[in-house]
XYZ file of C-alpha atoms in Angstrom:
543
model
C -2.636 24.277 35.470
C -4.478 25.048 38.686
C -6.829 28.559 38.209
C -8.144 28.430 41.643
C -9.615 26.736 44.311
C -13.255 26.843 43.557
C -14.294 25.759 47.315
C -12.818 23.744 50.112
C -14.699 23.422 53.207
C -13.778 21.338 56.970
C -15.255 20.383 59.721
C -14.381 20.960 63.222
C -15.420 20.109 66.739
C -14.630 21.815 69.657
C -14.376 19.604 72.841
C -15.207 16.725 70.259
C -15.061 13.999 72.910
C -17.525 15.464 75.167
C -19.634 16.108 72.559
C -19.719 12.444 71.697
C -20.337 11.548 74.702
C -23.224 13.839 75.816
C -24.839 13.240 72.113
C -28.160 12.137 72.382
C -30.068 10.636 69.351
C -33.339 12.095 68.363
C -36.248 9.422 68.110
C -37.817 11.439 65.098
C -34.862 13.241 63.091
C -31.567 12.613 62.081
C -29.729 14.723 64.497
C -25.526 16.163 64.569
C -23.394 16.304 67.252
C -23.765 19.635 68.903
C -20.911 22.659 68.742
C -19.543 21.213 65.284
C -18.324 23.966 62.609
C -18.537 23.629 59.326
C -15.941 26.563 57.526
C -16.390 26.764 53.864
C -13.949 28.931 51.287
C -14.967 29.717 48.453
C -12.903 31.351 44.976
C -9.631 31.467 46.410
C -6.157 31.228 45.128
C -4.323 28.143 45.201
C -1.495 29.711 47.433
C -4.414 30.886 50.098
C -6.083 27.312 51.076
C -6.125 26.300 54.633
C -6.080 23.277 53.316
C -3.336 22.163 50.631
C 0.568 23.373 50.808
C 2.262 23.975 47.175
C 5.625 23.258 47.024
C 8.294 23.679 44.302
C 9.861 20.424 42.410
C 13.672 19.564 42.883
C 13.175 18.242 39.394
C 14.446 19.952 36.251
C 12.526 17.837 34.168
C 9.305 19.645 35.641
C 10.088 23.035 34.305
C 9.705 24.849 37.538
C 6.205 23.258 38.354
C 4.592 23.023 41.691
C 3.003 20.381 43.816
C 0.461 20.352 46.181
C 0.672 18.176 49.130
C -1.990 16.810 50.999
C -0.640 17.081 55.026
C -2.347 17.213 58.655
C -4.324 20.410 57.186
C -6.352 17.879 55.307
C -8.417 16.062 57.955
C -10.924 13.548 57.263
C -13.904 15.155 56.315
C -12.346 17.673 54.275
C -13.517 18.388 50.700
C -11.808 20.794 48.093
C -12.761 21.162 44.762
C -9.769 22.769 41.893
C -11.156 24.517 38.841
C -7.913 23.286 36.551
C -7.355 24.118 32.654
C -4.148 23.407 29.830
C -1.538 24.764 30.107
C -1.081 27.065 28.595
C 1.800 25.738 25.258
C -0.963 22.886 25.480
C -4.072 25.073 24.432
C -2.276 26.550 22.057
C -0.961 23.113 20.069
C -4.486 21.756 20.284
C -5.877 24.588 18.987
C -2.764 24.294 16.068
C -3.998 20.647 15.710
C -7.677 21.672 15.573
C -6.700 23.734 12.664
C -4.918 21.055 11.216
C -7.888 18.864 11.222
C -9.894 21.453 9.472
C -7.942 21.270 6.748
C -9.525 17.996 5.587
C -12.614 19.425 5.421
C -11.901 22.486 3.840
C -14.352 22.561 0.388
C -12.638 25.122 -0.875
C -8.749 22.975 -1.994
C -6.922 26.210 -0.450
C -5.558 24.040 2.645
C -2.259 23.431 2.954
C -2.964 20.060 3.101
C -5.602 19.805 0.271
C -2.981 21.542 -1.952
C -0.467 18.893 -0.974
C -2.648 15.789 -1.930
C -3.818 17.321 -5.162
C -0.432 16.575 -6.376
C -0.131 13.208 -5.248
C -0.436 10.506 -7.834
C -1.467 7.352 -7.450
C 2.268 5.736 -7.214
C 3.058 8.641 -4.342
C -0.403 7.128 -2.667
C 0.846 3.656 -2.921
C 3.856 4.482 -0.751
C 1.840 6.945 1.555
C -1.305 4.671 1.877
C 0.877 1.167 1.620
C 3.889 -0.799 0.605
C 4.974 -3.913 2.758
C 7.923 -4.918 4.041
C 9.314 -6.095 0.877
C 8.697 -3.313 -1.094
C 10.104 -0.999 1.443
C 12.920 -2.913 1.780
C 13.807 -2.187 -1.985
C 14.494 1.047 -1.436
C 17.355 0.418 0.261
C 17.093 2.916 2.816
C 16.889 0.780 5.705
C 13.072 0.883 6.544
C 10.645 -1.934 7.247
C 7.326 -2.142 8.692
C 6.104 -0.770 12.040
C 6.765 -3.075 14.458
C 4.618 -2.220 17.738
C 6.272 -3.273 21.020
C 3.821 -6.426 22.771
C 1.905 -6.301 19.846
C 3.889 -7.120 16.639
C 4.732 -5.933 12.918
C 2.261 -4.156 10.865
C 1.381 -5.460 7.536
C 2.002 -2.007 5.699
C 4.029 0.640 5.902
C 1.804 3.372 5.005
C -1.454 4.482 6.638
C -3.343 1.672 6.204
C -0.862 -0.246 8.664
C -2.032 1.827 11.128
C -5.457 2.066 10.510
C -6.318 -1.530 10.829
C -5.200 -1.401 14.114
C -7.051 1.719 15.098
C -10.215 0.867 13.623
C -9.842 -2.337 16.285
C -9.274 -0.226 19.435
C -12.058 2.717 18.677
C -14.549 -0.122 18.245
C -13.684 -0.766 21.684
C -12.324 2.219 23.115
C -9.504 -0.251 24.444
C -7.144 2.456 25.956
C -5.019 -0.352 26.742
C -3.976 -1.451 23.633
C -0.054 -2.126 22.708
C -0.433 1.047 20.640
C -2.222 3.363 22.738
C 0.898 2.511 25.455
C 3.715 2.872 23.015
C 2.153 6.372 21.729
C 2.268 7.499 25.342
C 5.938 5.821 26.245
C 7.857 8.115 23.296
C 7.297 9.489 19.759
C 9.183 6.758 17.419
C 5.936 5.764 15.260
C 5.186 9.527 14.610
C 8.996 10.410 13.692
C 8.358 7.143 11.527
C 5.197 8.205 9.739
C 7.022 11.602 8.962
C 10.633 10.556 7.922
C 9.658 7.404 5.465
C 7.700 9.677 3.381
C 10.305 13.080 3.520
C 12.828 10.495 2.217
C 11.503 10.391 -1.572
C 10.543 13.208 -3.693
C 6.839 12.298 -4.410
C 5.872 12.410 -0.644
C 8.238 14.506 0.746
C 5.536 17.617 1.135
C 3.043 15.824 2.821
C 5.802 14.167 5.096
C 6.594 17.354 5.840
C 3.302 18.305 6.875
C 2.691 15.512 9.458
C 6.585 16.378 10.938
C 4.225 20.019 11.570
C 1.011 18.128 12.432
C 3.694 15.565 14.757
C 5.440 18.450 16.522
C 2.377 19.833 18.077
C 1.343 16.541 19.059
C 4.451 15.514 21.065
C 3.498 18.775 23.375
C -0.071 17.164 24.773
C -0.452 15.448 28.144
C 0.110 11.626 27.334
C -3.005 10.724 27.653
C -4.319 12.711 24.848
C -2.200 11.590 22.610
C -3.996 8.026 21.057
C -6.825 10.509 20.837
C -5.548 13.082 19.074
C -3.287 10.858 17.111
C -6.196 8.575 15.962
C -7.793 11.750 14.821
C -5.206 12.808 12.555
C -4.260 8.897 10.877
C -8.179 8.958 10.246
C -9.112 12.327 8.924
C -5.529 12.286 6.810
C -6.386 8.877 5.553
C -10.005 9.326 4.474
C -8.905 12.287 2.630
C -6.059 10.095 0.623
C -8.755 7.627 0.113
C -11.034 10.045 -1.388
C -8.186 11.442 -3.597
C -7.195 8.217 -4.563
C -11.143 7.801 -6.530
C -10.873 11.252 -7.511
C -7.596 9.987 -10.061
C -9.188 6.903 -10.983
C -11.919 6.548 -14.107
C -15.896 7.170 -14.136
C -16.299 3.665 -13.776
C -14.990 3.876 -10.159
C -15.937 7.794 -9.819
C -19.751 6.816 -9.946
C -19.381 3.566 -8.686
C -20.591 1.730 -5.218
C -19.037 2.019 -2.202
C -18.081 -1.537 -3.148
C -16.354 -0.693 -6.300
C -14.817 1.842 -4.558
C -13.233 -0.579 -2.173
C -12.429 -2.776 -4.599
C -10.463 -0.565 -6.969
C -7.785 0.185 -3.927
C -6.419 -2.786 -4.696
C -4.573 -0.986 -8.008
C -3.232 1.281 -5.335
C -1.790 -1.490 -3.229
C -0.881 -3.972 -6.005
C 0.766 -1.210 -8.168
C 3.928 0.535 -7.525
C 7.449 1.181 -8.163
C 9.993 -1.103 -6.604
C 13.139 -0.882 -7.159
C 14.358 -4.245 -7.961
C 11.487 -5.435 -10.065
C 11.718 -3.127 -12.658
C 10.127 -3.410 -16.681
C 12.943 -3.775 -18.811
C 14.059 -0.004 -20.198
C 11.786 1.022 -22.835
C 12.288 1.905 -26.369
C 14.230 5.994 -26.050
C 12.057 6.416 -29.023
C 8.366 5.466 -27.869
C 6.093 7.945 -28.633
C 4.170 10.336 -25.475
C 3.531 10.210 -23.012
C 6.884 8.263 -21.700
C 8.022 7.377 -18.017
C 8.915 10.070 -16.039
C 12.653 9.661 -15.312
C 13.840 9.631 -11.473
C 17.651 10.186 -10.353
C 18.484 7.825 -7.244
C 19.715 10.332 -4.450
C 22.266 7.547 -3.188
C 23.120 5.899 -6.420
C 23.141 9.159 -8.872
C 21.332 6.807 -11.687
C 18.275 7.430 -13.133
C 15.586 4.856 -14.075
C 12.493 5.415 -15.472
C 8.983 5.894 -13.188
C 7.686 2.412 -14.557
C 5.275 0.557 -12.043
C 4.639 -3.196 -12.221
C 1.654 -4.968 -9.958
C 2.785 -7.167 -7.895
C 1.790 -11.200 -8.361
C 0.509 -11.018 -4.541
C 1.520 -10.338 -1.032
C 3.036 -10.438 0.875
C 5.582 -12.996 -1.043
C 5.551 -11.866 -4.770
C 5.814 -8.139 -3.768
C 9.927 -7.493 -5.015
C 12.695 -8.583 -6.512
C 12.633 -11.262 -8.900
C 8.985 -12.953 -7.342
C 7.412 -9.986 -7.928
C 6.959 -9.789 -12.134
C 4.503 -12.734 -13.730
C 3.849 -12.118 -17.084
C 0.490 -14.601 -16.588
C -0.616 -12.232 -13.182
C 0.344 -9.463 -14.769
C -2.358 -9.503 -17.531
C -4.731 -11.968 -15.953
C -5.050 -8.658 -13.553
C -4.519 -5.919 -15.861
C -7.798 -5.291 -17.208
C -9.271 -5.048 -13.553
C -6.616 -3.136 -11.903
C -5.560 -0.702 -14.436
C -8.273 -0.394 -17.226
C -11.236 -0.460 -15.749
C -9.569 1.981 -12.937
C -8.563 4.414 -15.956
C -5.128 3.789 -15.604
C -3.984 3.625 -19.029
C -0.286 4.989 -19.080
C 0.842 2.635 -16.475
C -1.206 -0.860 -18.395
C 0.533 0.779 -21.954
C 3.934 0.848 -20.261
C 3.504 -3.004 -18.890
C 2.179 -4.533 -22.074
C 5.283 -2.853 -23.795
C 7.812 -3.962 -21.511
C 6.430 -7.419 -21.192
C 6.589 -7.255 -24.928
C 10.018 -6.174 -25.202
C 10.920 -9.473 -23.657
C 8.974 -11.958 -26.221
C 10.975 -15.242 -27.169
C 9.904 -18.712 -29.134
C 6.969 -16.718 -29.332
C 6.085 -16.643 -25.531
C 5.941 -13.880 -22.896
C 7.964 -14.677 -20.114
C 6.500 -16.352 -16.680
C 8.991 -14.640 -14.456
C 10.102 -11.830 -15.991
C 13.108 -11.488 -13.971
C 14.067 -7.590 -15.696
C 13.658 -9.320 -18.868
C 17.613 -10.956 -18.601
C 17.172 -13.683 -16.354
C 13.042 -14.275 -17.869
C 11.651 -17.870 -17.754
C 9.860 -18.991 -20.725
C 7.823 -21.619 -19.229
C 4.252 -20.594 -19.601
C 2.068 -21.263 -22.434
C -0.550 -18.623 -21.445
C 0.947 -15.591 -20.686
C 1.231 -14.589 -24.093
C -2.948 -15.228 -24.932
C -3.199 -12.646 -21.878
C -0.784 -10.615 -23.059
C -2.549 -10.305 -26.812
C -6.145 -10.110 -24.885
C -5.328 -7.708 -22.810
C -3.803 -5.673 -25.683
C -7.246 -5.751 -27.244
C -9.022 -4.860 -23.871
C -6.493 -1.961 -23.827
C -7.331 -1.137 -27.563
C -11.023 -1.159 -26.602
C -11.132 1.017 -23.421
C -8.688 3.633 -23.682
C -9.293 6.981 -25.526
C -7.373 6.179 -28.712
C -6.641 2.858 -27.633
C -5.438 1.504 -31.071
C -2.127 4.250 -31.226
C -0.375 1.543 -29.043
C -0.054 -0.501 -31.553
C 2.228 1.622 -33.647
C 4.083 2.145 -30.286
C 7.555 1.329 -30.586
C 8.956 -1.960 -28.775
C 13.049 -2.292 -27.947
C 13.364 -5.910 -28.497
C 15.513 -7.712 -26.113
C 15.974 -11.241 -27.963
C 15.396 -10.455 -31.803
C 16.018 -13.825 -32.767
C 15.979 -16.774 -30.327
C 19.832 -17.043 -29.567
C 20.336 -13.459 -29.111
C 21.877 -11.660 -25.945
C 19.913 -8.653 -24.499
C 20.090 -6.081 -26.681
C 20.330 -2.190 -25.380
C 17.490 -0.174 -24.975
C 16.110 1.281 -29.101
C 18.844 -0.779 -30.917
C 16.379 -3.563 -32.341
C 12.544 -1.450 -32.217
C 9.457 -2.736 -33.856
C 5.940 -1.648 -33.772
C 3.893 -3.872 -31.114
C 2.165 -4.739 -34.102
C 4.732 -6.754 -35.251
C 6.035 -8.077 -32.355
C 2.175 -9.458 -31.965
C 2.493 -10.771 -35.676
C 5.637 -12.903 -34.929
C 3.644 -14.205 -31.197
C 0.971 -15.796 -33.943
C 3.166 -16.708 -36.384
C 5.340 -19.074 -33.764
C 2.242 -20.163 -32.860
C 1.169 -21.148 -36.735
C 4.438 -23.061 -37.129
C 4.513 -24.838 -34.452
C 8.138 -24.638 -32.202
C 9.863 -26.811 -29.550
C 12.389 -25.572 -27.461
C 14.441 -26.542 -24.390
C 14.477 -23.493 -21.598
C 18.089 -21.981 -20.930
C 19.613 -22.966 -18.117
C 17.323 -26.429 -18.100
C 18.310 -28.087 -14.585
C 18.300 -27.957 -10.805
C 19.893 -24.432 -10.519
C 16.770 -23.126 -12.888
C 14.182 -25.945 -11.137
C 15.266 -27.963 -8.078
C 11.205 -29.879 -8.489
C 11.103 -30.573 -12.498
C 12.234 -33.402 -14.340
C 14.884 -33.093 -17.438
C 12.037 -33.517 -19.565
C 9.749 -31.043 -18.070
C 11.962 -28.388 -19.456
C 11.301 -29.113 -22.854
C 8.554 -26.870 -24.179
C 6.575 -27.022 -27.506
C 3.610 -24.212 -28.501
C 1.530 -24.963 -31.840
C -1.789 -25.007 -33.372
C -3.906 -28.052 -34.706
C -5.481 -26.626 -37.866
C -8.114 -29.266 -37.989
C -9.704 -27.470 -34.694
C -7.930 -24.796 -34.790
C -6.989 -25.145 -31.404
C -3.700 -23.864 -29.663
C -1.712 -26.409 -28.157
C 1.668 -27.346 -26.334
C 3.600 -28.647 -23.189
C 3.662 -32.103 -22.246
C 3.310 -34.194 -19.302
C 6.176 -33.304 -16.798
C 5.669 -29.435 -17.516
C 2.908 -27.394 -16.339
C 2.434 -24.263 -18.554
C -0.957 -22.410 -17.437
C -2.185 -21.574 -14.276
C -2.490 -24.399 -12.443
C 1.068 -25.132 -12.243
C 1.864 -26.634 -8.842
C 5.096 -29.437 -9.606
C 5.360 -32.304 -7.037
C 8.411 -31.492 -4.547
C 8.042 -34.424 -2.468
C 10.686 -37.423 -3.115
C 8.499 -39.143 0.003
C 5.244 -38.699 -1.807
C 6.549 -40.025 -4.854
C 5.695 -36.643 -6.243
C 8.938 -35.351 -7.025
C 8.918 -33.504 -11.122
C 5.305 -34.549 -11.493
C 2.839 -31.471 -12.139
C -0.222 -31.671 -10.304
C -2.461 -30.671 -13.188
C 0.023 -30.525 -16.391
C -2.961 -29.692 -19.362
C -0.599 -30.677 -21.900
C -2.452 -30.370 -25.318
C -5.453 -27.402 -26.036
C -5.838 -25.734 -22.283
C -9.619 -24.921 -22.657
C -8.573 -20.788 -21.354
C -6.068 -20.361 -23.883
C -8.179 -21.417 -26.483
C -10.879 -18.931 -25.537
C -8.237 -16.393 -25.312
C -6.867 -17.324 -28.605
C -10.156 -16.813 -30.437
C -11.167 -13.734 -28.554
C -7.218 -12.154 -29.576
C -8.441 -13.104 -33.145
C -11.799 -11.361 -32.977
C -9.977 -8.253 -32.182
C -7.444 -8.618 -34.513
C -9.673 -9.126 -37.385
C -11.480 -5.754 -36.506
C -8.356 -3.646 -35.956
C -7.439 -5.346 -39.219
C -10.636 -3.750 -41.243
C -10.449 -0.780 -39.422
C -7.159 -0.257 -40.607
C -5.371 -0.127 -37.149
C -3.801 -4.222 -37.985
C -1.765 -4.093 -41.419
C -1.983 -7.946 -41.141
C -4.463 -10.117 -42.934
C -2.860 -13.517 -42.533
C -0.229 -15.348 -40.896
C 2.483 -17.024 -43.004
C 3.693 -20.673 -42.531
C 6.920 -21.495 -44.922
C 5.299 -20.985 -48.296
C 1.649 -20.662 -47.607
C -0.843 -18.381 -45.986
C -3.342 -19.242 -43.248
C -6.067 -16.618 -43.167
């Protein structure tokens, strides 16, 4: 908007071609032409310059605004100077904005927006902050990553899919960026930041609140808008960041600003997807149990059960995304030491719920379609159970925790949810006791359907101990049971079925992992936690 003009001034001649030619130049000054008039106007409205027209716009997209042309009352020489302001629905959103910016550094919690992020947990933060394509995909709802026109998909959903990006272009104020034009071409990535998260329950407040934040932004002058926009992404996410530490443990609470960094990776790695659930837990586990969600589309419940994911973006959902060996390998990092305890008590009990020929599966698969053909995922299984014993307030209640066993015996089909419960405890005893006397075993399903790389042989499988060391053994040499299990795939190579590092025989890891599960053991044991004192083989004890 146009207040007024704050001067304009021109410059005329009268007889200007005599004047030129009589002009004569002064030796010593810096001389004008002679009878030249210089008319200055100062404070004057718009509609009263000598010098500009306004005219109204044919337009209706222009809402009745004005133009002002520049014609033959604008002669060369001619200066005006406009003193211009907002309009005025303009002032009044970024004032609405500015107030929605002080809400993330409002000390007192009473903001809207601090009251909305205090209920947040950290699976609501996983979707809000994260979540690639694969996990959003899950939800069946239709929604994938960002995808920025001349520029290209962004790797999360959440936030922090935008904030890469942003942190790039205020580095170097590059107004020019595919992101700063899109913002200014139409709305779609705000309606996108908004609608993802009003779709579920957990986020649907704070979606809400950037549909508010969103509506006053679409009213700036485009080329506010990467400002203003970058403004809200950033003080919004710092906020969720900051939130994020609050719900974690002391360890991270007190910790560096590298700890601090580090310990986000729970919140990425964490969360509930949709087709790689846990298994359904025992209906008569003890509290605290999963919170139970109904599916708005569906009408089915299933329980609010995270799992980490083995790594993204690839091993983020559906059947790829459940390892028992990543699983626990990570567990202690990403959920203990971050104070997460419900969620790492709710994966070592599913995982548990799934244990066959004494094993924990490798892909877990829901627990019905599980693969059986890693040797170490049980040793971090049983050591992470200690870890978990060790570091969480009453640690050792989990193992009278009850377990819904899907395969009691070796042959059987999955059983329902609570029909066939033990304690963890035993389920633990019978891992060691498998262990003790020695089995081999084929895996179900052996062939190229279950493995198009192994051989026939690598799918037989055999766990034991040698009781001369003491040592855990098993596998042989066309399997590859621990960690570094690549399997040749190249018929050219002449690698085809052969593991590249098959550490058939006593894996020095699991061993470790075996005696550090005992040392725990023994002490739950004589603090009367363990009821076991021994492990039976046919007729005799080993102690």
């Amino acid at each position: 908007h146009i207040d007024e003009v704050l001067y304009e001034m021109t410059i005329s001649i009268s007889n200007g071609a005599a004047a030129v030619k009589n002009f004569v130049r002064d030796k010593t000054y810096i001389n004008n032409l002679q009878q030249v008039t210089v008319q200055i106007r100062e404070h004057l409205p718009v509609d009263q310059s000598q010098c500009v027209n306004l005219r109204s716009s044919n337009r209706r997209e222009d809402n009745n605004d004005r133009h002002i042309t520049f014609d033959k009352h604008f002669p060369p020489g001619t200066i005006i100077c406009f003193k211009v302001s907002l309009l005025q629905q303009v002032q009044n959103s970024i004032i609405e904005i500015r107030k929605n910016l002080n809400e993330f550094t409002d000390e007192s919690g009473a903001s809207e927006f601090q009251q909305i992020i205090n209920k947040l947990t950290l699976l609501d933060l996983n979707r809000v902050l994260y979540r690639n394509s694969n996990e959003e995909q899950a939800d069946g709802l239709g929604i994938d990553v960002y995808e920025i026109p001349g520029y290209g998909k962004l790797v999360y959903c959440g936030l922090q899919g935008f904030m890469s990006v942003l942190e790039k272009i205020r580095l170097t104020n590059e107004l020019k960026h595919p992101l700063c034009q899109h913002l200014k071409d139409g709305f779609w990535c705000l309606d996108y930041i908004s609608s993802r998260l009003i779709k579920h329950r957990g986020t649907q407040a704070i979606g809400q609140w950037y549909e508010k934040c969103f509506r006053q932004l679409k009213r700036l002058p485009k080329h506010l808008l990467p400002a203003y926009f970058d403004l809200i992404i950033t003080g919004s996410y710092t906020v969720l960041i900051e939130h994020a530490w609050r719900l974690m443990g002391p360890f991270v609470q007190k910790g560096s600003t590298f700890v601090r960094a580090l310990s986000m990776a729970s919140v990425i790695l964490c969360g509930l997807v949709k087709d790689a659930q846990l298994p359904a837990l025992s209906p008569n586990l003890k509290e605290p149990k999963p919170i139970e969600l109904t599916d708005d589309r569906t009408g089915l419940k299933y329980p609010l059960c995270p799992t980490l994911g083995a790594g993204l973006p690839h091993f983020a959902a559906a059947v790829w995304r459940n390892w028992g060996r990543d699983t626990f390998i990570a567990l202690r990092g990403l959920m203990l030491i971050t104070g997460r305890f419900d969620e790492a008590r709710y994966l070592i009990l599913g995982y548990g719920q799934c244990l066959r020929h004494g094993l924990i599966p490798n892909l877990l698969g829901d627990g019905r379609i599980a693969r059986y053909n890693a040797r170490d995922a049980v040793w971090w299984w049983l050591y992470s159970i200690g870890e978990y014993i060790h570091m969480a307030p009453h640690g050792h209640e989990i193992l009278e925790d009850k377990v819904s066993r899907l395969y009691p015996t070796h042959d059987s089909q999955p059983q329902p949810p609570g029909l066939y419960d033990q304690h963890l405890y035993e389920v633990i005893q019978e891992a060691l006791t498998r262990h003790a006397q020695s089995l081999t075993y084929r895996e179900r399903g052996a062939g190229y359907n279950l493995d198009m790389d192994m051989s026939d042989e690598g799918f037989n499988n055999r766990i034991g101990v040698d009781f001369e060391t003491g040592f855990v053994y098993g596998g042989n040499s066309h399997n590859c049971g621990t960690w570094m299990d690549k399997m040749g795939s190249s018929a050219k190579a002449g690698n085809k079925g052969k593991p590249g590092s098959p550490r058939d025989g006593s894996a020095v890891e699991l061993v470790g992992l075996c005696r550090a599960t005992l040392k725990w053991l023994i002490k739950a044991n004589k603090e009367g936690y363990y009821p076991y004192d021994n492990i039976k083989i046919s007729t005799s004890n080993i102690h």
